[in-house]
Amino acid sequence: MNIIWFQNDLRLNDNPVLKEALANGGELLPLYIFNEDQIDENQFGIGRMGYFRARFIWESLMDLKAQLKNEGFELQILKGKVSAIFDQINEAKAINTIFTSKASDPEGLKLENKIAAKYKLQSYWNNTLIDIDQLPFSPQNIPNIFTQFRKQIEKRVQVKELVTDYDWTKSTMANVTFKSMGFEDLNIELEENDSRSVLPFKGGSTAATERLEHYFWKTKKLSFYKKTRNGLVGADYSSKFSPWLATGSISAKEIYYEVKRYEDEHGSNSSTYWLIFELYWRDYFRYISNMYGSKIFWKEGLKAVEDKTNSKDGFWSSEMKVSSQQQNLFHKWCNGITGDDFVDANMRELKYTGWMSNRGRQNVASYLVHDLHLDWRWGAAWFENRLIDFDVHSNTGNWIYVAGVGNDPRPNRKFNTKLQAERYDQKRKFRQIWLEESLKLF
Ligand SMILES: Cc1cc2nc3c(=O)[nH]c(=O)nc-3n(C[C@H](O)[C@H](O)[C@H](O)COP(=O)(O)OP(=O)(O)OC[C@H]3O[C@@H](n4cnc5c(N)ncnc54)[C@H](O)[C@@H]3O)c2cc1C
């Protein structure tokens, strides 16, 4: 049988992997694996996957499962070491080909290579706005400056058409069953929903489409995005598409073509353009990871000549000497009790909801690196645990950028958090929401 191994591409629409797997015909097993290595604690003692993201992924899987069922397929959801899971499956029924999305981060690539060494694996580029075969430069020669990357692409590349016309008739559900798992098998500590959350985020492509309908068509907020995107309070200051993009419940191309449809009807302006501009940032960080490999996890980042901290595959595998004073500062930062009210409000929002605005993220990241003088990778690790939209490329790319160790020519991106609070939270509305409630410590 063949396997379609879903990863961060949890959708039927615009999915080149699905199209190829179905075109191949024969028995097909749709599979998702909760990779144990990406859930367990890293060496900072922080679990890699916290409750909010786990629940969002679970909801996305339930939605995908229902959609596949309509087509006669049963999604299998398993947990464990990825390579051991494939071995178990292969024992139950021989695997012919594994179809999956191509990894572009070092950890994902290593895993892909490991599986490909044992099984026939066909991976397809997926999830970016501009595909790797369309780049007007070599993937190993991505411009150092984002603006150069974007301008060349805007001038020379057309976003590909969406993938459609799947042939569901050639394939049948593989005749094999495994013990299905429930959410509780993830062993992730449950957390309460906080009514202050900007949105009741729900995973899955159905919810992604609803959010897009709301933000574009019902409220027409897209037409004002550029003016509101630095906001902190409420559901609609920005699109909030990131969790669905991170899980692949919606593709960047789907959003792009919906923006174009919207522009045809309601007119284009700097706001409709700016949403696409931000999707180019997302692509940029993916191509940077793809080009630099494990260097993106080094403390000195892309500027490092050698890795002085012995990191191997990720920030989680490096060995660091940490003083108790540093640990204490980090604990305060995570819990939103640093004493800087703007940082604290943002950090509490993150802790209790799994969400933080882009403005907030820039400030708290700058504070950790440039005020507390801590290793940016600790902050990135906490973000990995907390953020429902965690994406290794966007997270690491933004952290190294703020820490001044990306390929950006400006070495110091320190934010003055007091001035930022005055500018973006003039009436203290945001800080009131997060600081005046009782403080829950863990
Ligand atoms: C330290 C730090 C860590 C971050 N970690 C993540 C992460 O793990 N996952 C993640 O998706 N984003 C991350 N971001 C980027 C950005 O903050 C979020 O993408 C954005 O806030 C999500 O909100 P939105 O969907 O409403 O964005 P919008 O403003 O509506 O933008 C639309 C989309 O464009 C993309 N985008 C916007 N800004 C950025 C950016 N700076 N970098 C990359 N893509 C961008 C996102 O896919 C977003 O959904 C991080 C930023 C910082 C400063």
XYZ file of C-alpha atoms and ligand atoms in Angstrom:
495
model
C 0.000 0.000 0.000
C 0.961 3.651 -0.317
C 0.884 6.132 2.526
C 0.067 9.801 2.488
C 1.934 11.083 5.510
C 0.279 14.350 6.523
C 2.502 16.779 8.418
C 1.948 20.543 8.403
C -0.364 20.264 5.400
C -3.636 19.295 7.077
C -5.980 20.071 4.202
C -7.523 18.571 1.110
C -7.590 21.816 -0.915
C -4.531 22.946 -2.830
C -2.459 20.005 -1.681
C 0.081 18.723 -4.251
C 0.982 15.743 -2.065
C -2.588 14.505 -2.012
C -2.910 14.948 -5.744
C 0.217 12.859 -6.406
C -0.728 10.157 -3.912
C -4.197 9.787 -5.434
C -2.870 9.811 -8.991
C -0.670 6.868 -8.090
C -3.735 4.743 -7.384
C -4.017 1.495 -5.387
C -4.415 1.093 -1.662
C -3.745 4.271 0.274
C -3.353 4.881 4.008
C -3.770 8.505 5.182
C -1.561 8.955 8.244
C -0.627 11.575 10.829
C 2.053 10.945 13.435
C 2.463 12.886 16.667
C 6.236 12.816 16.791
C 7.246 12.046 20.379
C 10.510 13.932 19.946
C 8.549 17.116 19.262
C 6.351 16.800 22.331
C 8.707 15.841 25.127
C 10.708 18.246 27.273
C 13.752 19.885 25.779
C 16.891 20.356 27.829
C 15.491 23.553 29.336
C 12.807 21.440 30.986
C 10.155 22.974 28.732
C 7.791 20.634 26.922
C 8.020 21.280 23.205
C 4.267 21.134 22.640
C 1.959 22.839 25.110
C -1.764 22.292 25.472
C -3.070 25.095 23.248
C -1.143 24.000 20.174
C -1.799 20.315 20.810
C -5.521 20.977 21.009
C -5.463 23.111 17.859
C -3.665 20.349 15.936
C -6.077 17.765 17.296
C -9.061 19.794 16.118
C -7.403 20.181 12.719
C -6.997 16.420 12.505
C -10.623 15.790 13.449
C -11.712 18.132 10.670
C -9.391 16.470 8.145
C -10.578 13.038 9.279
C -14.223 13.965 8.639
C -13.390 15.324 5.187
C -11.405 12.231 4.242
C -14.237 10.039 5.468
C -16.533 11.694 2.949
C -14.152 10.459 0.271
C -14.019 6.933 1.681
C -10.732 7.176 3.596
C -9.976 6.812 7.293
C -7.195 8.997 8.702
C -4.955 7.062 11.107
C -3.510 9.123 13.956
C -0.600 7.577 15.827
C 1.982 8.740 18.347
C 5.586 7.651 18.799
C 9.005 7.786 17.152
C 8.301 8.358 13.474
C 10.666 5.758 12.120
C 9.427 3.091 14.568
C 5.848 3.823 13.552
C 6.654 3.272 9.883
C 8.329 -0.021 10.813
C 5.230 -1.152 12.713
C 3.001 -0.237 9.806
C 5.282 -2.004 7.373
C 5.068 -5.159 9.465
C 1.291 -5.042 9.382
C 1.214 -4.384 5.656
C 4.109 -3.721 3.298
C 4.646 -0.076 2.416
C 5.164 0.735 -1.225
C 5.605 4.535 -1.335
C 5.269 7.260 1.288
C 3.996 10.563 -0.112
C 4.647 13.651 1.970
C 5.480 17.371 1.981
C 9.149 18.235 1.636
C 10.788 19.451 4.841
C 12.748 22.691 4.749
C 13.917 22.833 8.373
C 16.961 20.909 9.626
C 15.087 18.667 12.032
C 12.412 17.814 9.460
C 14.994 17.172 6.756
C 16.964 14.848 8.968
C 13.822 12.874 9.706
C 12.835 12.796 6.047
C 16.269 11.450 5.091
C 16.078 8.810 7.798
C 12.725 7.538 6.545
C 13.858 7.766 2.911
C 16.869 5.579 3.717
C 14.490 2.728 4.594
C 11.387 3.305 2.487
C 10.548 4.731 -0.887
C 9.597 8.295 -0.051
C 8.380 10.952 -2.480
C 8.277 14.444 -1.036
C 6.789 17.528 -2.689
C 7.389 21.195 -2.050
C 4.298 22.566 -0.357
C 2.941 25.428 1.774
C 4.797 28.485 0.442
C 3.362 31.248 -1.713
C 6.193 30.930 -4.229
C 7.480 27.439 -4.867
C 11.158 26.566 -4.747
C 11.243 25.767 -8.498
C 10.020 29.297 -9.238
C 12.690 31.225 -7.353
C 14.521 33.707 -9.572
C 17.765 32.828 -7.735
C 19.322 29.600 -6.497
C 17.788 28.298 -3.222
C 21.370 28.279 -1.940
C 21.761 31.931 -2.796
C 18.771 33.644 -1.206
C 19.356 37.430 -0.971
C 20.545 38.537 2.448
C 18.022 41.312 2.579
C 14.306 40.593 2.579
C 13.497 43.586 0.358
C 15.760 42.248 -2.378
C 14.119 38.827 -2.105
C 10.615 40.288 -2.311
C 11.304 42.769 -5.112
C 12.822 40.173 -7.414
C 9.955 37.803 -6.795
C 7.295 40.468 -7.289
C 8.902 41.443 -10.561
C 9.559 38.009 -11.984
C 7.298 35.357 -10.470
C 3.599 34.576 -10.765
C 1.947 32.619 -7.933
C 1.040 29.134 -9.191
C -2.573 28.129 -9.728
C -4.202 26.186 -6.912
C -4.001 22.403 -7.069
C -7.427 21.019 -7.995
C -8.990 18.064 -9.831
C -8.026 15.198 -7.560
C -8.757 11.780 -8.930
C -10.350 9.950 -5.982
C -11.425 7.027 -8.163
C -8.081 5.271 -8.614
C -7.321 4.720 -4.916
C -9.018 2.786 -2.160
C -8.603 2.847 1.590
C -5.814 0.479 2.620
C -7.159 -2.585 4.305
C -5.286 -2.292 7.595
C -6.265 -1.055 11.059
C -4.372 0.227 14.057
C -5.481 1.059 17.567
C -6.714 4.625 17.280
C -5.506 7.158 19.808
C -7.390 9.848 21.682
C -6.255 13.324 22.705
C -5.557 12.066 26.229
C -2.881 9.718 24.846
C -0.740 12.757 24.157
C -0.266 13.119 27.914
C -0.254 16.872 27.704
C -1.438 18.705 30.760
C -4.847 20.281 30.177
C -5.180 24.043 30.609
C -8.236 26.233 31.047
C -9.631 28.375 28.264
C -9.187 32.037 29.060
C -12.147 34.200 28.087
C -9.751 37.077 27.347
C -8.342 35.248 24.296
C -8.489 37.380 21.118
C -10.335 34.533 19.372
C -11.685 31.138 20.339
C -9.175 29.589 17.907
C -10.443 26.321 16.450
C -8.277 24.105 14.301
C -9.089 22.785 10.836
C -9.685 23.982 7.308
C -13.411 24.499 7.939
C -12.620 27.024 10.683
C -9.863 28.554 8.512
C -12.366 29.218 5.732
C -14.796 30.734 8.232
C -12.089 33.059 9.541
C -11.227 34.125 6.009
C -14.905 34.730 5.216
C -15.169 36.865 8.339
C -12.017 38.909 7.843
C -12.412 39.477 4.110
C -16.036 39.293 3.073
C -18.249 39.841 6.115
C -16.359 42.631 7.859
C -14.100 43.839 5.000
C -11.359 44.328 7.584
C -8.838 43.399 4.919
C -9.270 46.870 3.434
C -7.904 48.394 6.669
C -5.277 45.797 7.573
C -2.251 48.058 7.134
C -3.671 50.612 9.574
C -4.696 48.098 12.234
C -2.021 45.403 12.030
C 0.021 46.765 14.930
C -2.943 46.413 17.273
C -3.034 44.451 20.496
C -6.684 44.130 21.472
C -9.503 42.205 19.808
C -10.150 39.690 17.076
C -9.716 41.798 13.964
C -6.630 44.036 14.165
C -4.865 41.388 12.056
C -5.954 38.357 10.066
C -5.075 35.711 12.734
C -4.444 33.300 9.865
C -1.118 32.125 11.322
C -2.308 29.050 13.305
C -4.118 27.702 10.241
C -1.125 28.460 8.022
C 1.215 26.751 10.496
C -0.810 23.535 10.454
C -1.411 23.851 6.728
C -5.199 23.926 7.134
C -5.121 26.737 4.616
C -2.408 27.392 2.049
C -0.701 30.727 1.417
C -1.787 30.407 -2.224
C -5.443 30.030 -1.229
C -5.175 33.252 0.770
C -3.402 34.990 -2.124
C -6.125 34.122 -4.645
C -8.839 35.115 -2.203
C -7.133 38.520 -1.788
C -7.134 38.860 -5.586
C -10.845 37.984 -5.745
C -11.505 40.511 -2.977
C -9.527 43.188 -4.816
C -11.574 42.573 -7.964
C -14.749 43.184 -6.023
C -13.812 45.825 -3.450
C -10.709 47.386 -4.958
C -7.046 47.039 -4.100
C -5.225 49.341 -1.719
C -2.062 49.315 0.406
C -3.817 47.068 2.964
C -4.794 44.326 0.531
C -1.234 44.443 -0.808
C 0.273 44.341 2.687
C -1.271 41.023 3.610
C 0.510 39.470 0.637
C 3.670 41.341 1.596
C 3.565 39.559 4.976
C 3.155 36.200 3.262
C 6.416 36.949 1.441
C 8.077 37.362 4.859
C 6.768 33.937 5.749
C 8.241 32.479 2.564
C 11.528 34.286 3.152
C 12.077 32.631 6.527
C 11.343 29.217 5.009
C 13.928 29.737 2.311
C 16.431 31.010 4.871
C 16.010 27.806 6.951
C 16.297 25.729 3.828
C 19.532 27.475 2.869
C 21.277 27.724 6.238
C 20.239 24.397 7.826
C 21.108 23.917 11.486
C 22.894 27.275 11.609
C 19.519 28.872 12.247
C 19.648 27.306 15.724
C 23.112 28.502 16.631
C 23.417 31.149 19.273
C 25.397 33.412 16.960
C 22.933 32.575 14.192
C 23.680 33.070 10.533
C 26.653 35.260 11.344
C 28.483 32.520 13.232
C 31.641 31.106 11.782
C 31.601 28.143 14.111
C 29.118 26.828 16.606
C 30.600 27.589 20.001
C 27.664 26.186 21.953
C 27.738 22.672 20.513
C 24.201 22.795 19.215
C 23.446 19.931 16.896
C 19.993 19.960 15.356
C 18.045 22.541 17.235
C 18.239 24.969 20.098
C 17.017 22.127 22.279
C 20.076 19.977 21.793
C 22.761 22.441 22.815
C 24.407 22.178 26.178
C 24.514 25.406 28.047
C 25.755 26.497 31.396
C 22.946 28.417 33.029
C 23.265 30.372 36.262
C 20.430 30.410 38.784
C 20.146 34.173 38.308
C 19.567 33.658 34.575
C 17.022 30.967 35.309
C 15.206 33.299 37.638
C 15.056 36.065 35.019
C 13.784 33.598 32.437
C 11.102 32.326 34.815
C 9.924 35.905 35.392
C 9.800 36.561 31.674
C 7.780 33.401 30.948
C 5.300 34.203 33.695
C 4.926 37.878 32.889
C 6.359 39.180 36.177
C 9.432 41.069 35.015
C 8.167 44.419 36.277
C 7.938 45.900 32.764
C 4.172 46.180 32.406
C 4.048 46.056 28.600
C 6.240 42.952 28.451
C 4.316 41.351 31.312
C 0.912 41.929 29.738
C 2.076 40.327 26.489
C 3.725 37.396 28.236
C 0.591 36.678 30.243
C -1.523 36.747 27.118
C 0.831 34.176 25.602
C 0.885 31.974 28.668
C -2.883 31.845 29.153
C -4.055 31.737 25.541
C -1.228 30.604 23.223
C -1.491 33.883 21.307
C 0.483 37.131 21.130
C 0.332 39.931 18.550
C 3.256 40.623 16.255
C 3.916 43.918 18.054
C 3.985 42.059 21.361
C 6.299 39.350 20.040
C 8.842 41.886 18.836
C 8.869 43.669 22.176
C 9.123 40.642 24.444
C 11.803 39.084 22.238
C 13.838 42.278 22.278
C 13.408 42.509 26.047
C 14.680 38.959 26.616
C 17.732 39.465 24.429
C 18.681 43.115 24.899
C 17.409 43.904 28.415
C 17.669 40.575 30.238
C 20.709 39.515 28.161
C 19.503 35.940 27.860
C 20.124 33.500 25.038
C 17.446 34.061 22.375
C 16.978 30.286 22.054
C 15.374 30.072 25.492
C 12.731 32.533 24.366
C 12.255 30.653 21.121
C 11.823 27.404 23.068
C 9.141 28.975 25.276
C 7.392 30.280 22.155
C 7.500 26.769 20.697
C 5.685 25.434 23.723
C 3.120 28.219 23.946
C 2.264 29.563 20.501
C -0.646 27.894 18.748
C 0.843 29.181 15.496
C 4.347 27.904 16.227
C 6.236 27.458 12.995
C 9.904 26.632 13.191
C 10.833 28.890 10.253
C 8.883 31.978 11.273
C 9.752 31.579 14.924
C 13.489 31.076 14.501
C 13.710 33.576 11.648
C 12.075 36.317 13.704
C 14.055 35.529 16.851
C 17.424 35.690 15.122
C 16.305 38.880 13.407
C 15.395 40.565 16.705
C 18.525 39.176 18.371
C 20.612 40.745 15.596
C 22.142 37.418 14.519
C 20.162 36.945 11.316
C 21.480 38.180 7.997
C 19.991 41.602 8.485
C 22.672 44.301 8.400
C 21.344 46.072 11.528
C 22.994 44.420 14.505
C 20.830 45.860 17.265
C 17.047 45.750 17.064
C 16.410 46.860 20.617
C 12.895 48.089 21.298
C 12.241 50.666 23.963
C 9.305 48.873 25.579
C 8.180 51.974 27.475
C 7.927 54.048 24.309
C 6.315 51.159 22.468
C 3.670 50.862 25.205
C 2.946 54.598 25.007
C 2.627 54.411 21.258
C 0.651 51.194 20.822
C -1.238 51.019 24.115
C -1.752 54.683 24.822
C -4.932 54.237 26.861
C -3.569 51.150 28.651
C -6.484 49.075 27.370
C -4.277 46.091 26.582
C -2.346 46.249 29.833
C -5.566 46.537 31.803
C -6.844 43.299 30.314
C -3.763 41.337 31.293
C -2.416 42.997 34.428
C -5.460 43.673 36.503
C -6.625 40.109 36.720
C -5.429 37.868 39.520
C -2.042 36.416 38.775
C -1.910 32.669 38.278
C 1.579 31.346 38.860
C 2.685 27.863 38.019
C 9.888 36.644 18.065
C 8.813 36.298 17.042
C 8.404 34.977 16.911
C 7.427 34.640 15.960
N 7.022 33.331 15.860
C 6.113 32.981 14.906
C 5.699 31.631 14.768
O 6.142 30.719 15.469
N 4.760 31.360 13.820
C 4.242 32.331 12.995
O 3.397 32.031 12.153
N 4.653 33.601 13.096
C 5.565 33.960 14.025
N 5.950 35.276 14.135
C 5.518 36.236 13.105
C 4.241 37.055 13.394
O 4.299 37.619 14.662
C 2.974 36.214 13.261
O 2.982 35.511 12.035
C 1.730 37.097 13.283
O 1.703 37.866 14.456
C 0.503 36.225 13.199
O -0.652 36.994 13.282
P -1.631 37.148 12.047
O -1.883 35.831 11.419
O -2.815 37.905 12.515
O -0.723 37.991 11.086
P -1.066 39.061 9.943
O -0.470 40.341 10.358
O -2.510 39.061 9.616
O -0.216 38.524 8.707
C -0.710 37.541 7.789
C 0.240 36.375 7.747
O 1.529 36.799 7.286
C 2.549 36.053 7.930
N 3.395 36.947 8.735
C 3.062 38.131 9.282
N 4.128 38.669 9.922
C 5.130 37.778 9.800
C 6.476 37.746 10.237
N 7.024 38.743 10.952
N 7.218 36.658 9.943
C 6.712 35.629 9.235
N 5.447 35.610 8.774
C 4.676 36.675 9.049
C 1.846 35.074 8.864
O 1.730 33.831 8.206
C 0.485 35.721 9.076
O -0.523 34.791 9.407
C 6.892 35.644 15.108
C 7.315 36.961 15.264
C 8.257 37.291 16.218
C 8.693 38.728 16.351
